[in-house]
Coordinates of C-alpha atoms in Angstrom, one line a residue:
G202 CA -140.6 -43.6 -1.9
P203 CA -141.3 -47.0 -0.7
L204 CA -139.1 -48.4 -2.7
G205 CA -136.2 -46.7 -1.0
S206 CA -137.6 -47.5 2.2
A207 CA -137.1 -51.4 0.8
K208 CA -133.8 -51.3 0.2
T209 CA -133.0 -49.8 3.8
R210 CA -134.2 -52.7 5.5
S211 CA -131.9 -55.2 3.7
I212 CA -128.2 -52.9 4.2
K213 CA -126.2 -55.0 6.7
S214 CA -122.9 -53.6 4.9
H215 CA -121.4 -51.7 2.3
E216 CA -121.8 -54.8 0.2
D217 CA -125.3 -54.3 -0.2
L218 CA -124.8 -50.9 -1.9
K219 CA -123.7 -50.0 -5.1
Q220 CA -122.0 -46.5 -6.8
G221 CA -125.4 -44.4 -8.1
E222 CA -127.7 -46.1 -6.2
I223 CA -130.6 -44.3 -4.3
V224 CA -131.4 -44.6 -0.7
D225 CA -132.6 -43.1 2.1
G226 CA -132.0 -42.4 6.1
I227 CA -132.7 -40.7 9.3
V228 CA -130.3 -38.2 10.1
K229 CA -128.1 -39.6 13.0
N230 CA -126.2 -36.1 14.3
V231 CA -124.4 -33.3 12.7
N232 CA -120.8 -31.6 13.0
D233 CA -118.9 -28.9 11.5
K234 CA -118.1 -31.4 8.6
G235 CA -121.2 -32.4 7.6
I236 CA -123.8 -34.8 8.6
F237 CA -123.8 -38.5 9.5
V238 CA -127.1 -40.6 8.6
Y239 CA -128.2 -44.1 9.5
L240 CA -128.6 -46.3 6.6
S241 CA -130.3 -48.9 8.9
R242 CA -129.6 -50.2 12.4
K243 CA -126.3 -51.0 11.4
V244 CA -124.6 -49.1 8.6
E245 CA -124.1 -45.5 8.6
A246 CA -122.9 -42.8 5.4
F247 CA -121.3 -39.3 5.7
V248 CA -122.6 -36.5 3.6
P249 CA -120.4 -33.8 3.5
V250 CA -120.9 -29.9 3.5
S251 CA -119.9 -30.2 -0.3
K252 CA -123.0 -32.7 -1.2
L253 CA -125.7 -31.4 1.4
S254 CA -127.5 -29.0 -1.5
D255 CA -126.9 -27.8 -4.9
S256 CA -127.7 -24.2 -3.4
Y257 CA -125.3 -22.9 -1.4
L258 CA -126.6 -22.8 2.4
K259 CA -124.6 -20.7 4.6
E260 CA -126.6 -21.0 7.9
W261 CA -126.8 -25.5 6.9
K262 CA -126.8 -26.4 10.6
K263 CA -130.1 -25.4 10.6
F264 CA -132.0 -27.2 7.9
Y265 CA -130.8 -30.9 9.7
K266 CA -132.2 -32.1 12.6
P267 CA -131.2 -35.6 14.2
M268 CA -134.3 -38.3 13.4
Q269 CA -135.1 -36.5 10.2
Y270 CA -135.6 -38.6 6.9
V271 CA -133.4 -37.7 3.8
L272 CA -133.0 -39.4 0.3
G273 CA -129.4 -39.6 -1.1
K274 CA -127.5 -40.9 -3.6
V275 CA -124.2 -43.6 -3.0
V276 CA -121.0 -41.8 -3.9
T277 CA -118.6 -44.3 -2.3
C278 CA -119.3 -47.6 -0.1
D279 CA -115.9 -49.1 -0.7
E280 CA -115.9 -49.9 3.3
D281 CA -118.4 -49.9 5.9
S282 CA -116.5 -46.6 7.4
R283 CA -116.2 -44.9 4.4
I284 CA -119.9 -44.9 3.0
S285 CA -120.8 -41.5 1.5
L286 CA -123.9 -40.2 -0.1
T287 CA -125.0 -36.8 -1.8
L288 CA -128.4 -35.1 -1.4
R289 CA -128.0 -32.7 -4.1
E290 CA -131.0 -33.1 -5.7
S291 CA -128.9 -32.7 -9.6
E292 CA -127.0 -35.4 -8.5
I293 CA -129.9 -37.8 -7.2
N294 CA -131.8 -37.0 -10.6
G295 CA -128.9 -36.8 -12.8
D296 CA -125.2 -38.2 -13.0
L297 CA -122.9 -38.4 -10.1
K298 CA -120.0 -35.8 -10.1
V299 CA -117.1 -38.0 -8.0
L300 CA -114.7 -36.0 -7.0
K301 CA -111.2 -37.8 -7.9
T302 CA -108.7 -38.7 -5.0
Y303 CA -104.5 -39.3 -5.8
S304 CA -104.9 -42.9 -6.4
D305 CA -107.4 -42.2 -9.4
I306 CA -105.7 -40.1 -11.1
K307 CA -102.7 -41.8 -13.8
A308 CA -100.1 -40.6 -15.9
G309 CA -101.3 -39.5 -19.1
D310 CA -104.9 -37.5 -17.9
V311 CA -105.1 -34.2 -18.7
F312 CA -106.5 -31.9 -16.3
E313 CA -108.1 -28.0 -16.2
G314 CA -106.5 -26.4 -12.6
T315 CA -105.9 -23.6 -10.6
I316 CA -102.9 -22.0 -10.1
K317 CA -102.2 -22.5 -6.0
S318 CA -98.5 -21.2 -5.3
V319 CA -95.6 -20.3 -7.4
T320 CA -92.4 -20.9 -6.3
D321 CA -88.7 -20.7 -7.7
F322 CA -88.7 -24.2 -9.0
G323 CA -92.4 -24.4 -10.2
V324 CA -95.9 -24.4 -9.5
F325 CA -98.6 -26.0 -7.5
V326 CA -101.4 -26.8 -9.5
K327 CA -105.0 -27.3 -7.7
L328 CA -106.7 -29.8 -10.4
D329 CA -110.4 -29.6 -11.0
N330 CA -112.7 -32.1 -10.0
T331 CA -110.6 -33.9 -7.8
V332 CA -110.8 -34.3 -4.2
N333 CA -108.5 -31.0 -3.3
V334 CA -105.6 -32.8 -5.4
T335 CA -102.2 -30.8 -6.0
G336 CA -99.8 -31.7 -8.4
L337 CA -96.5 -29.7 -8.9
A338 CA -95.4 -28.7 -12.5
H339 CA -91.4 -28.1 -12.4
I340 CA -90.1 -25.4 -13.9
T341 CA -88.6 -27.6 -16.9
E342 CA -92.3 -28.9 -17.6
I343 CA -93.7 -25.3 -18.1
A344 CA -92.8 -24.3 -21.4
D345 CA -90.4 -26.0 -24.3
K346 CA -88.1 -23.3 -23.6
K347 CA -87.5 -23.1 -20.0
P348 CA -88.6 -19.5 -18.3
E349 CA -86.5 -17.0 -16.4
D350 CA -89.2 -16.1 -14.0
L351 CA -92.2 -17.5 -12.9
S352 CA -94.0 -15.4 -10.7
A353 CA -93.7 -12.7 -14.0
L354 CA -95.4 -15.9 -15.8
F355 CA -97.9 -16.8 -13.2
G356 CA -100.3 -15.6 -10.8
V357 CA -102.3 -17.5 -7.6
G358 CA -105.7 -18.1 -9.1
D359 CA -104.3 -18.3 -12.6
R360 CA -106.6 -21.1 -14.8
V361 CA -104.1 -23.8 -16.5
K362 CA -104.6 -27.1 -18.8
A363 CA -101.9 -29.8 -17.1
I364 CA -101.2 -33.2 -18.1
V365 CA -100.2 -36.0 -15.8
L366 CA -96.6 -37.4 -16.0
K367 CA -96.7 -39.4 -12.9
T368 CA -97.8 -40.2 -9.6
N369 CA -97.6 -41.4 -6.2
P370 CA -100.3 -42.0 -4.5
E371 CA -98.8 -42.9 -1.0
K372 CA -97.0 -39.6 -1.1
K373 CA -99.9 -37.6 -2.6
Q374 CA -97.3 -36.4 -5.4
I375 CA -98.3 -35.4 -8.5
S376 CA -96.1 -34.5 -11.7
L377 CA -97.6 -32.4 -14.1
S378 CA -97.0 -30.4 -17.3
L379 CA -97.8 -27.5 -18.7
K380 CA -96.0 -27.9 -22.2
A381 CA -98.2 -27.1 -25.3
S382 CA -96.0 -29.6 -26.9
H383 CA -97.9 -32.3 -24.9
F384 CA -101.3 -31.3 -26.1
S385 CA -101.0 -33.1 -29.6
K386 CA -103.8 -32.3 -32.4
E387 CA -106.0 -35.1 -31.4
A388 CA -105.7 -34.0 -28.0
E389 CA -106.9 -30.4 -29.3
L390 CA -109.5 -31.7 -31.7
A391 CA -111.2 -33.9 -28.8
S392 CA -110.9 -30.4 -26.7
T393 CA -112.9 -28.3 -29.4
T394 CA -116.1 -30.8 -29.2
T395 CA -116.0 -30.9 -25.3
T396 CA -116.2 -27.0 -24.8
T397 CA -119.6 -27.3 -23.9
T398 CA -118.8 -29.2 -21.5
T399 CA -115.8 -27.0 -20.3
V400 CA -117.9 -23.7 -19.7
D401 CA -120.4 -25.7 -17.6
Q402 CA -117.6 -27.2 -15.5
L403 CA -116.2 -23.2 -15.2
E404 CA -119.8 -22.2 -13.9
K405 CA -119.9 -25.5 -11.5
E406 CA -116.3 -24.4 -10.2
D407 CA -116.8 -20.8 -9.9
E408 CA -119.9 -22.3 -7.5
D409 CA -117.3 -24.3 -5.6
E410 CA -115.1 -21.5 -5.6
V411 CA -117.5 -19.5 -3.6
M412 CA -118.2 -22.6 -1.6
A413 CA -114.3 -22.7 -1.1
D414 CA -114.0 -18.9 0.0
A415 CA -116.9 -20.0 2.6
G416 CA -115.0 -22.1 4.1
F417 CA -117.1 -25.3 2.5
N418 CA -114.3 -27.3 1.1
D419 CA -115.2 -30.2 -0.4
S420 CA -111.6 -31.6 0.2
D421 CA -112.0 -30.7 4.2
S422 CA -115.5 -32.5 4.3
E423 CA -114.5 -35.4 1.6
S424 CA -110.7 -36.1 2.8
D425 CA -112.6 -36.5 5.7
I426 CA -114.1 -39.8 4.9
G427 CA -111.5 -40.6 2.2
D428 CA -107.8 -40.6 3.1
Q429 CA -108.0 -40.1 6.9
N430 CA -105.6 -42.4 8.8
T431 CA -106.7 -45.9 8.9
E432 CA -106.4 -45.9 12.2
V433 CA -109.0 -43.8 12.4
A434 CA -111.4 -45.0 9.4
D435 CA -111.1 -47.8 11.2
R436 CA -112.4 -46.7 14.7
K437 CA -116.4 -47.5 14.8
P438 CA -118.2 -44.1 13.0
E439 CA -119.1 -43.0 16.5
T440 CA -115.9 -41.8 17.1
S441 CA -115.6 -39.6 14.2
S442 CA -118.2 -37.4 15.9
D443 CA -117.2 -37.2 19.1
G444 CA -115.0 -34.3 18.6
L445 CA -111.4 -35.6 18.1
S446 CA -111.1 -37.1 14.9
L447 CA -113.7 -34.9 12.6
S448 CA -114.0 -32.1 15.0
A449 CA -110.7 -31.6 16.2
G450 CA -110.7 -29.5 13.3
F451 CA -111.0 -25.5 13.5
D452 CA -113.0 -25.5 16.2
W453 CA -110.2 -26.1 17.8
T454 CA -108.4 -23.0 16.9
A455 CA -110.9 -20.8 17.5
S456 CA -112.2 -21.8 20.8
I457 CA -108.1 -21.0 22.0
L458 CA -108.3 -17.6 20.3
D459 CA -111.6 -16.9 22.3
Q460 CA -109.5 -18.3 25.7
A461 CA -106.8 -15.8 24.6
Q462 CA -109.1 -13.0 24.2
E463 CA -110.9 -13.3 27.3
E464 CA -108.6 -11.0 29.3
E465 CA -108.7 -8.0 27.5
E466 CA -112.9 -8.6 28.6
S467 CA -112.7 -8.9 32.2
D468 CA -111.2 -5.3 32.6
Q469 CA -113.8 -3.5 30.7
D470 CA -116.0 -2.9 33.6
Q471 CA -117.3 1.2 33.3
E472 CA -115.9 2.7 35.9
D473 CA -116.8 6.1 34.2
F474 CA -119.9 6.7 32.9
T475 CA -119.1 8.5 30.0
E476 CA -118.3 6.8 26.4
N477 CA -116.0 3.2 27.5
K478 CA -113.0 3.9 24.6
K479 CA -111.6 0.6 25.3
H480 CA -114.6 -1.3 23.6
K481 CA -113.3 0.3 20.2
H482 CA -109.9 -0.6 20.4
K483 CA -111.1 -4.5 21.8
R484 CA -113.2 -4.6 18.3
R485 CA -110.8 -3.7 16.2
K486 CA -108.4 -6.2 18.0
E487 CA -111.1 -8.8 17.5
N488 CA -111.3 -8.1 13.8
V489 CA -107.6 -8.8 13.3
V490 CA -107.5 -11.6 14.8
Q491 CA -111.0 -13.1 12.8
D492 CA -109.3 -11.9 9.2
K493 CA -106.1 -14.3 10.1
T494 CA -108.2 -17.0 10.6
I495 CA -110.6 -16.6 7.7
D496 CA -107.7 -15.8 5.5
I497 CA -105.6 -19.4 6.4
N498 CA -109.0 -20.9 6.4
T499 CA -109.8 -20.6 2.9
R500 CA -107.0 -22.1 1.9
A501 CA -107.9 -25.2 3.7
P502 CA -104.6 -27.0 4.1
E503 CA -105.2 -30.6 3.9
S504 CA -101.6 -32.2 4.5
V505 CA -98.2 -32.0 6.5
A506 CA -96.9 -30.5 3.0
D507 CA -99.2 -28.0 2.9
F508 CA -98.6 -27.0 6.6
E509 CA -95.2 -26.8 6.4
R510 CA -95.5 -24.7 2.8
L511 CA -97.9 -22.6 4.7
L512 CA -95.4 -22.1 8.0
I513 CA -92.8 -20.9 5.5
G514 CA -94.9 -17.7 4.9
N515 CA -96.3 -17.3 8.5
P516 CA -94.2 -18.6 11.0
N517 CA -95.0 -16.3 13.3
S518 CA -98.8 -16.9 13.3
S519 CA -100.2 -19.1 16.2
V520 CA -103.0 -19.8 14.1
V521 CA -101.1 -21.3 10.8
W522 CA -99.6 -23.6 14.3
M523 CA -102.6 -24.3 16.0
N524 CA -104.4 -25.7 13.0
Y525 CA -101.5 -27.8 12.3
M526 CA -101.7 -29.2 15.3
A527 CA -105.1 -29.8 15.3
F528 CA -104.6 -32.0 12.0
Q529 CA -102.3 -34.1 13.8
L530 CA -104.9 -34.2 16.7
Q531 CA -107.5 -35.4 13.9
L532 CA -105.2 -38.1 12.9
S533 CA -104.6 -38.8 16.6
E534 CA -101.0 -38.0 16.4
I535 CA -101.2 -36.9 19.8
E536 CA -96.9 -36.8 20.4
K537 CA -96.4 -35.3 17.0
A538 CA -98.9 -32.2 18.3
R539 CA -97.0 -32.0 20.9
E540 CA -93.6 -31.7 18.7
L541 CA -95.4 -29.0 17.1
A542 CA -96.4 -27.0 19.9
E543 CA -92.8 -27.0 20.8
R544 CA -91.3 -26.0 17.4
A545 CA -93.9 -23.4 17.6
L546 CA -92.3 -21.9 20.9
K547 CA -89.1 -21.6 19.0
T548 CA -90.0 -20.6 15.9
I549 CA -92.1 -17.7 17.0
N550 CA -90.2 -14.2 17.3
F551 CA -89.7 -13.2 20.7
R552 CA -91.8 -10.2 20.5
E553 CA -95.1 -12.1 19.5
E554 CA -96.1 -12.2 23.1
A555 CA -99.8 -13.2 21.9
E556 CA -99.0 -15.3 19.3
K557 CA -96.8 -17.3 21.7
L558 CA -99.4 -17.0 24.6
N559 CA -101.9 -19.0 22.1
I560 CA -99.5 -21.9 21.6
W561 CA -99.0 -22.2 25.2
I562 CA -102.9 -22.1 25.9
A563 CA -102.7 -24.9 23.0
M564 CA -100.4 -27.3 24.8
L565 CA -102.8 -26.7 28.0
N566 CA -106.2 -28.0 26.4
L567 CA -104.0 -30.5 24.8
E568 CA -102.5 -31.9 27.7
N569 CA -105.6 -31.2 29.5
T570 CA -107.7 -33.4 27.0
F571 CA -105.0 -36.4 25.9
G572 CA -102.6 -36.2 28.4
T573 CA -102.0 -37.0 32.3
E574 CA -101.9 -34.9 35.5
E575 CA -97.8 -34.9 35.5
T576 CA -97.9 -33.6 31.4
L577 CA -100.1 -31.3 32.1
E578 CA -98.3 -30.2 35.4
E579 CA -95.3 -30.2 33.2
V580 CA -96.5 -27.4 31.0
F581 CA -98.3 -25.7 33.7
S582 CA -95.2 -24.7 35.1
R583 CA -93.0 -24.3 31.8
A584 CA -95.4 -21.6 30.9
C585 CA -95.4 -20.5 34.3
Q586 CA -92.0 -19.4 34.1
Y587 CA -91.8 -18.0 30.2
M588 CA -95.2 -16.0 30.1
D589 CA -97.1 -13.8 32.9
S590 CA -97.5 -16.6 35.6
Y591 CA -100.8 -15.0 36.7
T592 CA -102.4 -15.2 33.0
I593 CA -101.2 -18.4 33.0
H594 CA -103.0 -19.6 36.0
T595 CA -106.4 -17.8 34.3
K596 CA -106.2 -19.9 31.7
L597 CA -105.7 -23.2 32.9
L598 CA -108.6 -22.0 35.4
G599 CA -110.5 -21.3 32.3
I600 CA -109.8 -24.4 30.5
Y601 CA -111.0 -26.6 34.3
E602 CA -114.3 -24.5 34.0
I603 CA -114.8 -25.1 30.1
S604 CA -113.8 -28.9 30.7
E605 CA -116.1 -29.3 33.6
K606 CA -113.1 -30.2 36.0
F607 CA -114.7 -28.5 38.7
D608 CA -112.6 -30.0 41.6
K609 CA -109.1 -29.2 39.8
A610 CA -110.9 -25.6 39.4
A611 CA -111.1 -25.3 42.8
E612 CA -108.1 -26.5 44.1
L613 CA -106.5 -23.9 41.2
F614 CA -108.3 -21.0 42.6
K615 CA -107.3 -21.6 46.2
A616 CA -103.4 -21.7 45.1
T617 CA -103.8 -18.8 42.3
A618 CA -105.8 -16.5 45.1
K619 CA -102.7 -17.9 47.6
K620 CA -100.4 -16.5 45.0
F621 CA -101.8 -13.4 43.3
G622 CA -104.7 -12.4 46.0
G623 CA -102.6 -9.3 47.4
E624 CA -102.2 -7.7 43.9
K625 CA -104.9 -8.7 42.1
V626 CA -108.9 -8.3 42.1
S627 CA -109.5 -10.0 39.4
I628 CA -108.6 -13.6 40.8
W629 CA -111.0 -12.8 44.3
V630 CA -113.8 -12.1 41.6
S631 CA -113.4 -14.9 39.2
W632 CA -113.3 -17.2 42.4
G633 CA -116.7 -15.5 43.7
D634 CA -117.8 -16.0 40.0
F635 CA -117.4 -19.9 40.1
L636 CA -118.7 -20.4 43.4
I637 CA -122.0 -18.5 43.1
S638 CA -122.4 -20.4 40.0
H639 CA -121.8 -23.6 41.7
N640 CA -124.5 -22.7 44.5
E641 CA -122.1 -22.4 46.7
E642 CA -123.2 -18.6 48.1
Q643 CA -122.2 -19.4 51.9
E644 CA -118.5 -19.8 50.2
A645 CA -118.6 -16.9 48.0
R646 CA -119.2 -14.9 51.1
T647 CA -115.8 -16.0 53.1
I648 CA -114.1 -15.5 49.8
L649 CA -115.3 -11.5 49.9
G650 CA -113.6 -11.6 53.5
N651 CA -110.5 -13.4 52.7
A652 CA -110.3 -10.9 49.7
L653 CA -110.8 -7.5 52.2
K654 CA -107.9 -9.1 54.2
A655 CA -105.8 -9.7 51.3
L656 CA -106.1 -7.1 49.6
P657 CA -104.9 -3.1 50.2
K658 CA -107.2 -0.5 51.2
R659 CA -107.6 1.2 47.7
N660 CA -109.2 -1.8 46.0
H661 CA -111.8 -2.9 48.8
I662 CA -114.5 -0.9 47.2
E663 CA -113.5 -2.1 43.5
V664 CA -114.2 -5.7 45.2
V665 CA -117.1 -5.2 47.0
R666 CA -118.6 -3.4 43.7
K667 CA -117.8 -6.8 41.5
F668 CA -119.0 -9.0 44.1
A669 CA -122.4 -6.8 44.4
Q670 CA -122.8 -6.8 40.9
L671 CA -122.2 -10.8 40.9
E672 CA -124.4 -11.2 43.5
F673 CA -127.4 -9.1 41.4
A674 CA -126.5 -11.1 38.2
K675 CA -126.5 -15.0 40.1
G676 CA -126.8 -15.1 43.4
D677 CA -129.3 -13.3 45.8
P678 CA -130.1 -9.3 44.7
E679 CA -131.1 -8.4 48.1
R680 CA -127.4 -9.3 49.3
G681 CA -126.1 -7.2 46.2
R682 CA -128.4 -4.4 47.8
S683 CA -126.9 -4.6 51.2
L684 CA -123.2 -4.6 49.6
F685 CA -124.0 -1.1 47.9
E686 CA -125.7 0.3 50.4
G687 CA -122.2 -0.3 52.5
L688 CA -120.0 1.0 49.4
V689 CA -122.7 4.1 48.9
A690 CA -122.3 4.8 53.0
D691 CA -118.4 4.7 53.2
A692 CA -117.8 6.7 49.8
P693 CA -120.7 8.7 49.3
K694 CA -118.9 11.1 46.6
R695 CA -118.3 8.2 44.6
I696 CA -121.4 8.7 42.2
D697 CA -120.0 6.2 39.8
L698 CA -121.0 3.6 42.5
W699 CA -124.8 5.2 42.5
N700 CA -124.4 4.7 38.9
V701 CA -123.2 0.9 38.9
Y702 CA -125.9 0.3 41.7
V703 CA -129.1 2.0 39.8
D704 CA -127.7 -0.6 36.1
Q705 CA -127.5 -3.7 38.9
E706 CA -131.8 -2.6 39.7
V707 CA -132.5 -1.4 36.5
K708 CA -131.5 -5.3 35.2
A709 CA -133.2 -6.5 38.5
K710 CA -136.3 -5.0 37.3
D711 CA -138.1 -3.6 40.4
K712 CA -139.3 -0.1 39.4
K713 CA -139.9 1.0 42.5
K714 CA -136.4 0.5 43.7
V715 CA -135.1 1.7 40.7
E716 CA -137.3 5.2 41.4
D717 CA -136.3 5.2 44.7
L718 CA -132.9 5.0 44.2
F719 CA -132.9 7.8 41.9
E720 CA -134.9 9.8 43.7
R721 CA -131.7 9.3 46.7
I722 CA -129.0 10.3 44.1
I723 CA -130.7 13.6 42.5
T724 CA -131.1 15.1 46.1
K725 CA -127.5 14.4 46.3
K726 CA -124.6 17.2 45.8
I727 CA -123.7 16.3 42.3
T728 CA -122.8 18.5 39.7
R729 CA -125.1 20.0 36.7
K730 CA -123.6 17.5 34.4
Q731 CA -124.1 14.5 36.4
A732 CA -127.7 15.8 37.3
K733 CA -128.3 15.8 33.5
F734 CA -126.8 12.3 33.2
F735 CA -129.1 10.8 36.0
F736 CA -132.1 12.8 34.6
N737 CA -131.7 11.4 31.5
K738 CA -130.7 8.1 32.1
W739 CA -134.1 8.0 34.8
L740 CA -136.1 8.9 31.8
Q741 CA -135.1 6.5 29.7
F742 CA -136.0 4.1 32.1
E743 CA -139.8 5.0 32.2
E744 CA -139.9 5.2 28.8
S745 CA -138.7 1.7 28.6
E746 CA -141.3 0.8 30.9
G747 CA -144.0 3.1 29.2
D748 CA -144.8 4.6 32.1
E749 CA -146.7 7.9 30.6
K750 CA -147.0 9.7 34.6
T751 CA -143.4 9.0 36.0
I752 CA -142.2 10.5 32.2
E753 CA -144.2 13.5 33.2
Y754 CA -143.1 13.4 36.8
V755 CA -139.2 13.1 36.1
K756 CA -139.4 15.8 33.5
A757 CA -140.9 18.2 36.0
K758 CA -138.6 17.0 38.9
A759 CA -135.8 17.7 35.9
T760 CA -137.1 21.2 35.4
E761 CA -137.4 22.4 38.6
Y762 CA -133.9 21.0 39.5
V763 CA -132.7 23.2 36.7
A764 CA -134.3 26.5 38.1
S765 CA -133.5 26.0 41.9
H766 CA -130.1 25.7 40.6
E767 CA -130.2 28.6 38.3
S768 CA -131.7 30.4 41.6
Q769 CA -128.8 29.3 43.4
K770 CA -126.3 30.5 41.3
A771 CA -127.8 34.4 41.4
D772 CA -127.7 33.9 45.3
E773 CA -124.3 33.2 45.5

């Protein structure tokens, strides 16, 4: 309201704000961790995902757009670069739930918590109402009589009550005790009177758990402002949204997994018009990678120790290694990210080719973004020695294209085609695609000529067909037609070529041309099964066009075809 806006105008720094104060602001931008809000021309604040709404919004990004007005309450305001707000109505109208960090916790504090992991020497407990603070209850502090086997007593997710023995905020370490003797009679009395609140808290935590499972971790979002390296925090907030410090997070890994997946897709062109079996297999493979990522993401590690613990259990998981690298990059620790990649290559079992490939792709991405031409060249040539050289060439080409280094891509296309052009159809096709996408159609046609010189005769039909499809999709359909016409003239018996040709015409949406093509196909010498296939396809096309007259015509043609073939059989 007007009160809020009056406040807005006078905010020159964090000193003009108090915790719990209501302020209004304008959304500056949105990233994976939350939203940035202008409180005034000079001051901005961050709202982590967990503080956006009381209800759980899965597609929360849809609700916030730059320049949108929001009303919030101040959660932290110790420094200009660490102002955070909540937009949750329950907190704006009620009390702030300020989550404690390592530095807020003192010896003697009592917490409820959840077992995060069980080891031989003790259990790690995630403490409630904290920014993902985890403490260790040593085996000697579990019960008055030291237990034999902890894993028989505790499972991950069990609820426990713990008292803090000592804290070391610098190292983010907290020692806990679960011994009943610590909770004296007074403590017991106190806790019985507060049972009502703990039930509420439990419900609140359940909601938090749901959030955490969805990958919405308080920790992620809050620690982004809270305990990031000072070096990152001291930079102007601008950099926090530039894709390095904040969003280098998880996306980095996901995009590398996408890059790794590409080649399975590149060869799934329908060679045949029966159901494509490769499809199903590929889907399954994708899901496996997906599941792994989700599994690791729900436990969102947020310290070096967390990652090191995760690696003990998952030494071959490129996903864990890449997230760990991303975590270091978030702190601008580029050298540490490089060391991790080297460690990953030494650690991952030699049989795990795909996992190793992910790490090499991550290294190429890393050097392309943060390194120099020399460091990139060095990683590239090593990668070519250890992995399939052609695969590495294509990966780097993809990275150049994504990062819009088109000159570099053009050079590398030349080198790759020179090296592998005699055996690989796909390099010529991607080069043609690259050129047509950058409006260099003439160049692309020259490349097709070069491809035909370089490739053995048996690959000619395939490369021409793929260039023809490219022309239809991105270049000049007329040019695509003449390439297909050349193909069907040279190899009239290749029914699959006619099929792909028809598909391109259907996509190009020229009804007359589609119909002419079907007419030509059904008068060819084809088997009954093929005829049935093309009649069906033609019928579907006319139905999608809603052309009743032609639908009747196609049906009549089909009946006639069957009849004439029956009589031929009889004659024979």
